[in-house]
Amino acid sequence: MTLFFLFSRFLYNRTGQWSDWSIPILVSTAAGFTYITALLILALCHIAVGQQLNLHWLHKGFLAIILTATVIAMMSIEQMWDEEWEVLLISFQATAPFLHIGALAAITLLSWIIAGQFARSEKAIFQVCLILAYLAVVIALYLVPMTISSPCIMEKDLLGPKPSVIGHRGAPMLAPENTLMSFKKALEQRTSGLQADVTVSYDGIPFIMHDDTLRRTTNIEQVFPELSSHLSAMFNWTDLERLNAGEWFINNDPFWTVSSLSPVDVTEAGNQSVCKLTDLLSLVKENNASVLLRIHHLPAGHPQYETYINITVSTILQSGLPQERVIWLSDHERPFVQQLAPDFQQASNIKRDPKFMKDRDITFINLRYTEVNQEDIREYRSQNLTLNTYTVNEPWLFSVLWCAGVESVTSDASHILSKVPFPVWLLPPDAYSLIWITSDIISFTVIIGVFILQKWRLGSIRTYNPEQIMLSAAVRRTSRDVRIMKEKLIFSEINNSMDTPEELSLCSESRYEGFSNNAITPSTDSKATSNQRVEET
């Protein structure tokens, strides 16, 4: 869900139009995967019975289209969205042990076909190559667990406390992002804090807005169509107050969650307005929570360009919110901010050397989860630096980061992560080793048994000639085809029974004309014998 939201937002940033491509992508991907899987199963079935799969040209065309589309998609992701490839590597930390068992089961089932091909073949070279290739894959799978590294392979008593959850722009799956309703929904899920993006209006009022423009999250195109492409910071607060900041959420349903909301929540979400910073601070203060603030830079021509940092800090101090509950994420004029509010938690969203951050009194690190590894986490903790990772929405990813020792995460799905009482899975190293070794032994035993069984079943088939095999399968063939195969079979048996070259030459000259579809009757035999006796006399 989140991945498709990010993809839709990516397309929005490129095209300026919000389009949900998730359903076409899901449908086409599922159809292509199902089609290829069906062909693969059909091919394996043909191989299992010793037949060749002959694809129609339409199937070949469809396969070429699917392959081309896949290559184009991979190249597009590599060029435009390459940071998402890191997610694939992290997913292996959560799924590798189970993928290993699944791969073992697949390669063990495949042994039935491999053993069948081995038993049918009469060529020693083919048999040797086949068995060596198969054994190489099997042994590699048996040894793969030695290279699997997952933070969730650990002793239970070494598991740290559950990471706290910070609502990313509130709870954007339950309400329009960066609105007062969204922040309230997040706090209802027992989040430890809220993350928000602060911009200062043209007349000096700090408000909450993530995008540079108002097009995606407000109805600016209906209220001020001629100003829809202007920067949000270039509007007065009196104009911002007139905008609706919730209808887009109901209409676009970016996370497919609107249907799960109650009618009251739907009505409330559709009537949200742009949120002032003072309203957010009052809510945070009432709920004894923390707030992670990212301050947007203003354009050079803005009236508050020189003073927007001072305006924002002053607004926070005047709200009465304890300074230690404010996490300041902006690098701009950081020393000045430290002078105005020395108890703010200074945070960095750039991966830096721990000593560099300690020297500048930075105690909070806010990084994307793909930017850190277990060594980084251990080093930050040893330096008493708090690590927060964003944006974490899936329980499996939350579990991996929990096992790795991350202290907090920023999430769009606080209502989901708040219900995760324990990592999705946690295996002690000894238990994992036992599962690994037991699976390998069972797989190896089954493979040996299958090869022995297939050798016993199919070993004698090598003495049959092709005509015999085809004849046994010719159930619905025409009588002419059956007759031809019978003639070939009889001729083949005669060849096998003749020992001398003369006999073979004689049979070749006759071209097995006497062995037609008409059977040789006893009367014909006796007549031929009597004629032979007369000639001898």
PDB file of C-alpha atoms in Angstrom, residues 214-407:
ATOM      1  CA  LEU A 214      -0.772  23.433  -2.463  1.00  0.00           C
ATOM      2  CA  ARG A 215      -2.025  21.457  -5.471  1.00  0.00           C
ATOM      3  CA  ARG A 216      -1.844  17.916  -4.105  1.00  0.00           C
ATOM      4  CA  THR A 217      -3.328  18.364  -0.628  1.00  0.00           C
ATOM      5  CA  THR A 218      -5.754  21.295  -0.986  1.00  0.00           C
ATOM      6  CA  ASN A 219      -8.435  22.551  -3.364  1.00  0.00           C
ATOM      7  CA  ILE A 220      -6.307  25.487  -4.501  1.00  0.00           C
ATOM      8  CA  GLU A 221      -7.211  24.812  -8.166  1.00  0.00           C
ATOM      9  CA  GLN A 222     -10.892  25.470  -7.383  1.00  0.00           C
ATOM     10  CA  VAL A 223     -10.424  28.455  -5.047  1.00  0.00           C
ATOM     11  CA  PHE A 224      -7.444  30.199  -6.646  1.00  0.00           C
ATOM     12  CA  PRO A 225      -6.921  28.467 -10.018  1.00  0.00           C
ATOM     13  CA  GLU A 226      -4.587  31.189 -11.292  1.00  0.00           C
ATOM     14  CA  LEU A 227      -2.326  30.712  -8.228  1.00  0.00           C
ATOM     15  CA  SER A 228      -2.301  26.913  -8.093  1.00  0.00           C
ATOM     16  CA  SER A 229       1.344  26.631  -9.141  1.00  0.00           C
ATOM     17  CA  HIS A 230       2.611  29.232  -6.646  1.00  0.00           C
ATOM     18  CA  LEU A 231       4.686  28.191  -3.662  1.00  0.00           C
ATOM     19  CA  SER A 232       2.652  27.625  -0.509  1.00  0.00           C
ATOM     20  CA  ALA A 233       4.884  30.034   1.438  1.00  0.00           C
ATOM     21  CA  MET A 234       3.812  32.886  -0.877  1.00  0.00           C
ATOM     22  CA  PHE A 235       0.217  32.903   0.414  1.00  0.00           C
ATOM     23  CA  ASN A 236      -1.122  34.964   3.309  1.00  0.00           C
ATOM     24  CA  TRP A 237      -2.691  33.034   6.153  1.00  0.00           C
ATOM     25  CA  THR A 238      -6.069  34.616   5.392  1.00  0.00           C
ATOM     26  CA  ASP A 239      -5.993  32.910   1.987  1.00  0.00           C
ATOM     27  CA  LEU A 240      -4.700  29.619   3.392  1.00  0.00           C
ATOM     28  CA  GLU A 241      -7.599  29.503   5.856  1.00  0.00           C
ATOM     29  CA  ARG A 242     -10.073  29.410   2.961  1.00  0.00           C
ATOM     30  CA  LEU A 243      -8.658  26.182   1.517  1.00  0.00           C
ATOM     31  CA  ASN A 244      -9.988  22.705   2.118  1.00  0.00           C
ATOM     32  CA  ALA A 245      -7.201  20.246   3.029  1.00  0.00           C
ATOM     33  CA  GLY A 246      -9.267  17.065   3.251  1.00  0.00           C
ATOM     34  CA  GLU A 247     -11.354  16.553   0.110  1.00  0.00           C
ATOM     35  CA  TRP A 248      -8.342  15.279  -1.832  1.00  0.00           C
ATOM     36  CA  PHE A 249      -7.946  12.463   0.723  1.00  0.00           C
ATOM     37  CA  ILE A 250     -11.547  11.304   0.286  1.00  0.00           C
ATOM     38  CA  ASN A 251     -11.422  11.576  -3.505  1.00  0.00           C
ATOM     39  CA  ASN A 252      -7.993  10.004  -4.131  1.00  0.00           C
ATOM     40  CA  ASP A 253      -7.968   7.484  -1.265  1.00  0.00           C
ATOM     41  CA  PRO A 254      -4.143   7.301  -1.432  1.00  0.00           C
ATOM     42  CA  PHE A 255      -3.792   4.392   0.998  1.00  0.00           C
ATOM     43  CA  TRP A 256      -7.048   2.555   0.149  1.00  0.00           C
ATOM     44  CA  THR A 257      -8.278   3.156   3.702  1.00  0.00           C
ATOM     45  CA  VAL A 258     -11.207   5.514   3.258  1.00  0.00           C
ATOM     46  CA  SER A 259     -13.670   2.609   3.104  1.00  0.00           C
ATOM     47  CA  SER A 260     -12.564   1.525   6.587  1.00  0.00           C
ATOM     48  CA  LEU A 261     -13.459   4.883   8.141  1.00  0.00           C
ATOM     49  CA  SER A 262     -16.748   5.548   9.869  1.00  0.00           C
ATOM     50  CA  PRO A 263     -19.207   7.979   8.249  1.00  0.00           C
ATOM     51  CA  VAL A 264     -18.398  10.519  10.973  1.00  0.00           C
ATOM     52  CA  ASP A 265     -14.661  10.273  10.241  1.00  0.00           C
ATOM     53  CA  VAL A 266     -15.270  10.588   6.506  1.00  0.00           C
ATOM     54  CA  THR A 267     -17.262  13.768   7.035  1.00  0.00           C
ATOM     55  CA  GLU A 268     -14.642  15.184   9.396  1.00  0.00           C
ATOM     56  CA  ALA A 269     -11.787  14.307   7.047  1.00  0.00           C
ATOM     57  CA  GLY A 270     -13.511  16.019   4.143  1.00  0.00           C
ATOM     58  CA  ASN A 271     -13.798  19.272   6.133  1.00  0.00           C
ATOM     59  CA  GLN A 272     -10.177  19.642   7.269  1.00  0.00           C
ATOM     60  CA  SER A 273      -8.307  22.902   6.778  1.00  0.00           C
ATOM     61  CA  VAL A 274      -4.634  23.855   6.742  1.00  0.00           C
ATOM     62  CA  CYS A 275      -3.184  23.409  10.232  1.00  0.00           C
ATOM     63  CA  LYS A 276      -1.375  26.204  12.081  1.00  0.00           C
ATOM     64  CA  LEU A 277       1.781  25.353  14.034  1.00  0.00           C
ATOM     65  CA  THR A 278       0.256  26.767  17.216  1.00  0.00           C
ATOM     66  CA  ASP A 279      -2.678  24.294  16.988  1.00  0.00           C
ATOM     67  CA  LEU A 280      -0.276  21.377  16.598  1.00  0.00           C
ATOM     68  CA  LEU A 281       1.845  22.510  19.563  1.00  0.00           C
ATOM     69  CA  SER A 282      -1.222  22.818  21.791  1.00  0.00           C
ATOM     70  CA  LEU A 283      -2.260  19.259  20.888  1.00  0.00           C
ATOM     71  CA  VAL A 284       1.223  17.908  21.588  1.00  0.00           C
ATOM     72  CA  LYS A 285       1.352  19.694  24.924  1.00  0.00           C
ATOM     73  CA  GLU A 286      -2.031  18.330  25.994  1.00  0.00           C
ATOM     74  CA  ASN A 287      -0.985  14.750  25.236  1.00  0.00           C
ATOM     75  CA  ASN A 288       2.508  15.026  26.763  1.00  0.00           C
ATOM     76  CA  ALA A 289       4.069  13.952  23.447  1.00  0.00           C
ATOM     77  CA  SER A 290       7.080  15.061  21.413  1.00  0.00           C
ATOM     78  CA  VAL A 291       7.210  16.766  18.040  1.00  0.00           C
ATOM     79  CA  LEU A 292       9.777  16.245  15.265  1.00  0.00           C
ATOM     80  CA  LEU A 293       9.873  19.403  13.148  1.00  0.00           C
ATOM     81  CA  ARG A 294      11.332  19.815   9.684  1.00  0.00           C
ATOM     82  CA  ILE A 295      11.535  23.491   8.699  1.00  0.00           C
ATOM     83  CA  HIS A 296      11.156  24.377   5.031  1.00  0.00           C
ATOM     84  CA  HIS A 297      13.466  26.968   3.500  1.00  0.00           C
ATOM     85  CA  LEU A 298      11.795  30.073   2.129  1.00  0.00           C
ATOM     86  CA  PRO A 299      12.412  31.534  -1.344  1.00  0.00           C
ATOM     87  CA  ALA A 300      14.771  34.482  -1.555  1.00  0.00           C
ATOM     88  CA  GLY A 301      11.997  36.983  -2.304  1.00  0.00           C
ATOM     89  CA  HIS A 302       9.937  36.071   0.749  1.00  0.00           C
ATOM     90  CA  PRO A 303       9.400  38.894   3.300  1.00  0.00           C
ATOM     91  CA  GLN A 304      10.351  36.542   6.165  1.00  0.00           C
ATOM     92  CA  TYR A 305      13.419  35.082   4.457  1.00  0.00           C
ATOM     93  CA  GLU A 306      15.814  36.449   7.093  1.00  0.00           C
ATOM     94  CA  THR A 307      13.612  35.865  10.121  1.00  0.00           C
ATOM     95  CA  TYR A 308      11.609  32.656   9.537  1.00  0.00           C
ATOM     96  CA  ILE A 309      13.822  30.610  11.905  1.00  0.00           C
ATOM     97  CA  ASN A 310      13.375  33.182  14.661  1.00  0.00           C
ATOM     98  CA  ILE A 311       9.612  33.302  14.016  1.00  0.00           C
ATOM     99  CA  THR A 312       9.282  29.510  14.243  1.00  0.00           C
ATOM    100  CA  VAL A 313      11.365  29.168  17.419  1.00  0.00           C
ATOM    101  CA  SER A 314       9.506  32.034  19.064  1.00  0.00           C
ATOM    102  CA  THR A 315       6.164  30.428  18.227  1.00  0.00           C
ATOM    103  CA  ILE A 316       7.304  27.189  19.871  1.00  0.00           C
ATOM    104  CA  LEU A 317       8.571  28.916  23.003  1.00  0.00           C
ATOM    105  CA  GLN A 318       5.370  30.937  23.353  1.00  0.00           C
ATOM    106  CA  SER A 319       3.250  27.762  23.184  1.00  0.00           C
ATOM    107  CA  GLY A 320       4.543  26.617  26.561  1.00  0.00           C
ATOM    108  CA  LEU A 321       5.627  23.215  25.237  1.00  0.00           C
ATOM    109  CA  PRO A 322       8.681  21.978  27.182  1.00  0.00           C
ATOM    110  CA  GLN A 323      11.786  22.482  25.074  1.00  0.00           C
ATOM    111  CA  GLU A 324      13.049  18.948  25.569  1.00  0.00           C
ATOM    112  CA  ARG A 325       9.960  17.682  23.730  1.00  0.00           C
ATOM    113  CA  VAL A 326      10.937  19.501  20.550  1.00  0.00           C
ATOM    114  CA  ILE A 327      13.206  17.655  18.102  1.00  0.00           C
ATOM    115  CA  TRP A 328      14.734  20.215  15.751  1.00  0.00           C
ATOM    116  CA  LEU A 329      15.711  18.693  12.423  1.00  0.00           C
ATOM    117  CA  SER A 330      16.934  21.693  10.415  1.00  0.00           C
ATOM    118  CA  ASP A 331      20.655  22.389   9.941  1.00  0.00           C
ATOM    119  CA  HIS A 332      19.999  25.981   8.912  1.00  0.00           C
ATOM    120  CA  GLU A 333      21.189  28.410  11.600  1.00  0.00           C
ATOM    121  CA  ARG A 334      21.510  25.613  14.129  1.00  0.00           C
ATOM    122  CA  PRO A 335      23.875  27.559  16.474  1.00  0.00           C
ATOM    123  CA  PHE A 336      21.353  30.413  16.538  1.00  0.00           C
ATOM    124  CA  VAL A 337      18.545  27.980  17.411  1.00  0.00           C
ATOM    125  CA  GLN A 338      20.671  26.482  20.203  1.00  0.00           C
ATOM    126  CA  GLN A 339      21.100  29.951  21.670  1.00  0.00           C
ATOM    127  CA  LEU A 340      17.370  30.693  21.563  1.00  0.00           C
ATOM    128  CA  ALA A 341      16.274  27.266  22.830  1.00  0.00           C
ATOM    129  CA  PRO A 342      19.198  25.396  24.419  1.00  0.00           C
ATOM    130  CA  ASP A 343      17.022  22.458  25.525  1.00  0.00           C
ATOM    131  CA  PHE A 344      15.731  21.534  22.070  1.00  0.00           C
ATOM    132  CA  GLN A 345      16.815  18.067  20.973  1.00  0.00           C
ATOM    133  CA  GLN A 346      19.058  18.766  18.026  1.00  0.00           C
ATOM    134  CA  ALA A 347      18.599  16.222  15.231  1.00  0.00           C
ATOM    135  CA  SER A 348      20.286  15.446  11.924  1.00  0.00           C
ATOM    136  CA  ASN A 349      18.820  13.796   8.849  1.00  0.00           C
ATOM    137  CA  ILE A 350      22.272  13.272   7.299  1.00  0.00           C
ATOM    138  CA  LYS A 351      24.442  10.274   8.125  1.00  0.00           C
ATOM    139  CA  ARG A 352      27.503  11.707   9.819  1.00  0.00           C
ATOM    140  CA  ASP A 353      30.360  10.608  12.003  1.00  0.00           C
ATOM    141  CA  PRO A 354      29.187  10.200  15.632  1.00  0.00           C
ATOM    142  CA  LYS A 355      32.023  12.387  16.908  1.00  0.00           C
ATOM    143  CA  PHE A 356      31.000  15.171  14.514  1.00  0.00           C
ATOM    144  CA  MET A 357      27.468  15.099  15.914  1.00  0.00           C
ATOM    145  CA  LYS A 358      28.532  14.891  19.549  1.00  0.00           C
ATOM    146  CA  ASP A 359      30.736  17.957  19.100  1.00  0.00           C
ATOM    147  CA  ARG A 360      27.703  19.899  17.870  1.00  0.00           C
ATOM    148  CA  ASP A 361      25.343  18.621  20.565  1.00  0.00           C
ATOM    149  CA  ILE A 362      23.314  16.598  18.071  1.00  0.00           C
ATOM    150  CA  THR A 363      21.713  13.731  19.983  1.00  0.00           C
ATOM    151  CA  PHE A 364      19.028  12.548  17.546  1.00  0.00           C
ATOM    152  CA  ILE A 365      19.600  10.954  14.122  1.00  0.00           C
ATOM    153  CA  ASN A 366      16.756  10.693  11.617  1.00  0.00           C
ATOM    154  CA  LEU A 367      17.675   8.417   8.686  1.00  0.00           C
ATOM    155  CA  ARG A 368      15.926   6.311   6.085  1.00  0.00           C
ATOM    156  CA  TYR A 369      15.963   2.671   7.137  1.00  0.00           C
ATOM    157  CA  THR A 370      17.986   1.719   4.049  1.00  0.00           C
ATOM    158  CA  GLU A 371      20.868   3.958   5.169  1.00  0.00           C
ATOM    159  CA  VAL A 372      21.770   2.099   8.361  1.00  0.00           C
ATOM    160  CA  ASN A 373      23.030  -1.361   9.229  1.00  0.00           C
ATOM    161  CA  GLN A 374      23.588  -3.211  12.490  1.00  0.00           C
ATOM    162  CA  GLU A 375      27.097  -1.844  12.906  1.00  0.00           C
ATOM    163  CA  ASP A 376      25.802   1.732  12.606  1.00  0.00           C
ATOM    164  CA  ILE A 377      23.081   1.025  15.138  1.00  0.00           C
ATOM    165  CA  ARG A 378      25.549  -0.413  17.650  1.00  0.00           C
ATOM    166  CA  GLU A 379      27.903   2.540  17.183  1.00  0.00           C
ATOM    167  CA  TYR A 380      25.142   5.117  17.650  1.00  0.00           C
ATOM    168  CA  ARG A 381      23.930   3.425  20.803  1.00  0.00           C
ATOM    169  CA  SER A 382      27.450   3.288  22.224  1.00  0.00           C
ATOM    170  CA  GLN A 383      27.647   7.080  21.713  1.00  0.00           C
ATOM    171  CA  ASN A 384      24.221   7.646  23.365  1.00  0.00           C
ATOM    172  CA  LEU A 385      22.719   8.837  20.092  1.00  0.00           C
ATOM    173  CA  THR A 386      19.036   8.148  19.466  1.00  0.00           C
ATOM    174  CA  LEU A 387      18.368   6.642  16.034  1.00  0.00           C
ATOM    175  CA  ASN A 388      15.005   7.124  14.339  1.00  0.00           C
ATOM    176  CA  THR A 389      14.282   5.496  10.979  1.00  0.00           C
ATOM    177  CA  TYR A 390      11.620   6.472   8.456  1.00  0.00           C
ATOM    178  CA  THR A 391       9.163   5.661   6.916  1.00  0.00           C
ATOM    179  CA  VAL A 392       8.344   2.251   8.416  1.00  0.00           C
ATOM    180  CA  ASN A 393       4.825   0.931   7.777  1.00  0.00           C
ATOM    181  CA  GLU A 394       5.026  -2.872   7.477  1.00  0.00           C
ATOM    182  CA  PRO A 395       5.166  -5.144  10.544  1.00  0.00           C
ATOM    183  CA  TRP A 396       7.932  -7.298   9.013  1.00  0.00           C
ATOM    184  CA  LEU A 397      10.162  -4.239   8.507  1.00  0.00           C
ATOM    185  CA  PHE A 398       9.305  -2.945  11.970  1.00  0.00           C
ATOM    186  CA  SER A 399      10.288  -6.373  13.361  1.00  0.00           C
ATOM    187  CA  VAL A 400      13.669  -6.385  11.605  1.00  0.00           C
ATOM    188  CA  LEU A 401      14.483  -2.901  12.907  1.00  0.00           C
ATOM    189  CA  TRP A 402      13.285  -3.880  16.385  1.00  0.00           C
ATOM    190  CA  CYS A 403      15.632  -6.868  16.414  1.00  0.00           C
ATOM    191  CA  ALA A 404      18.455  -4.668  15.113  1.00  0.00           C
ATOM    192  CA  GLY A 405      18.093  -2.297  18.064  1.00  0.00           C
ATOM    193  CA  VAL A 406      16.463   0.787  16.506  1.00  0.00           C
ATOM    194  CA  GLU A 407      14.924   2.969  19.213  1.00  0.00           C
TER     195      GLU A 407
END
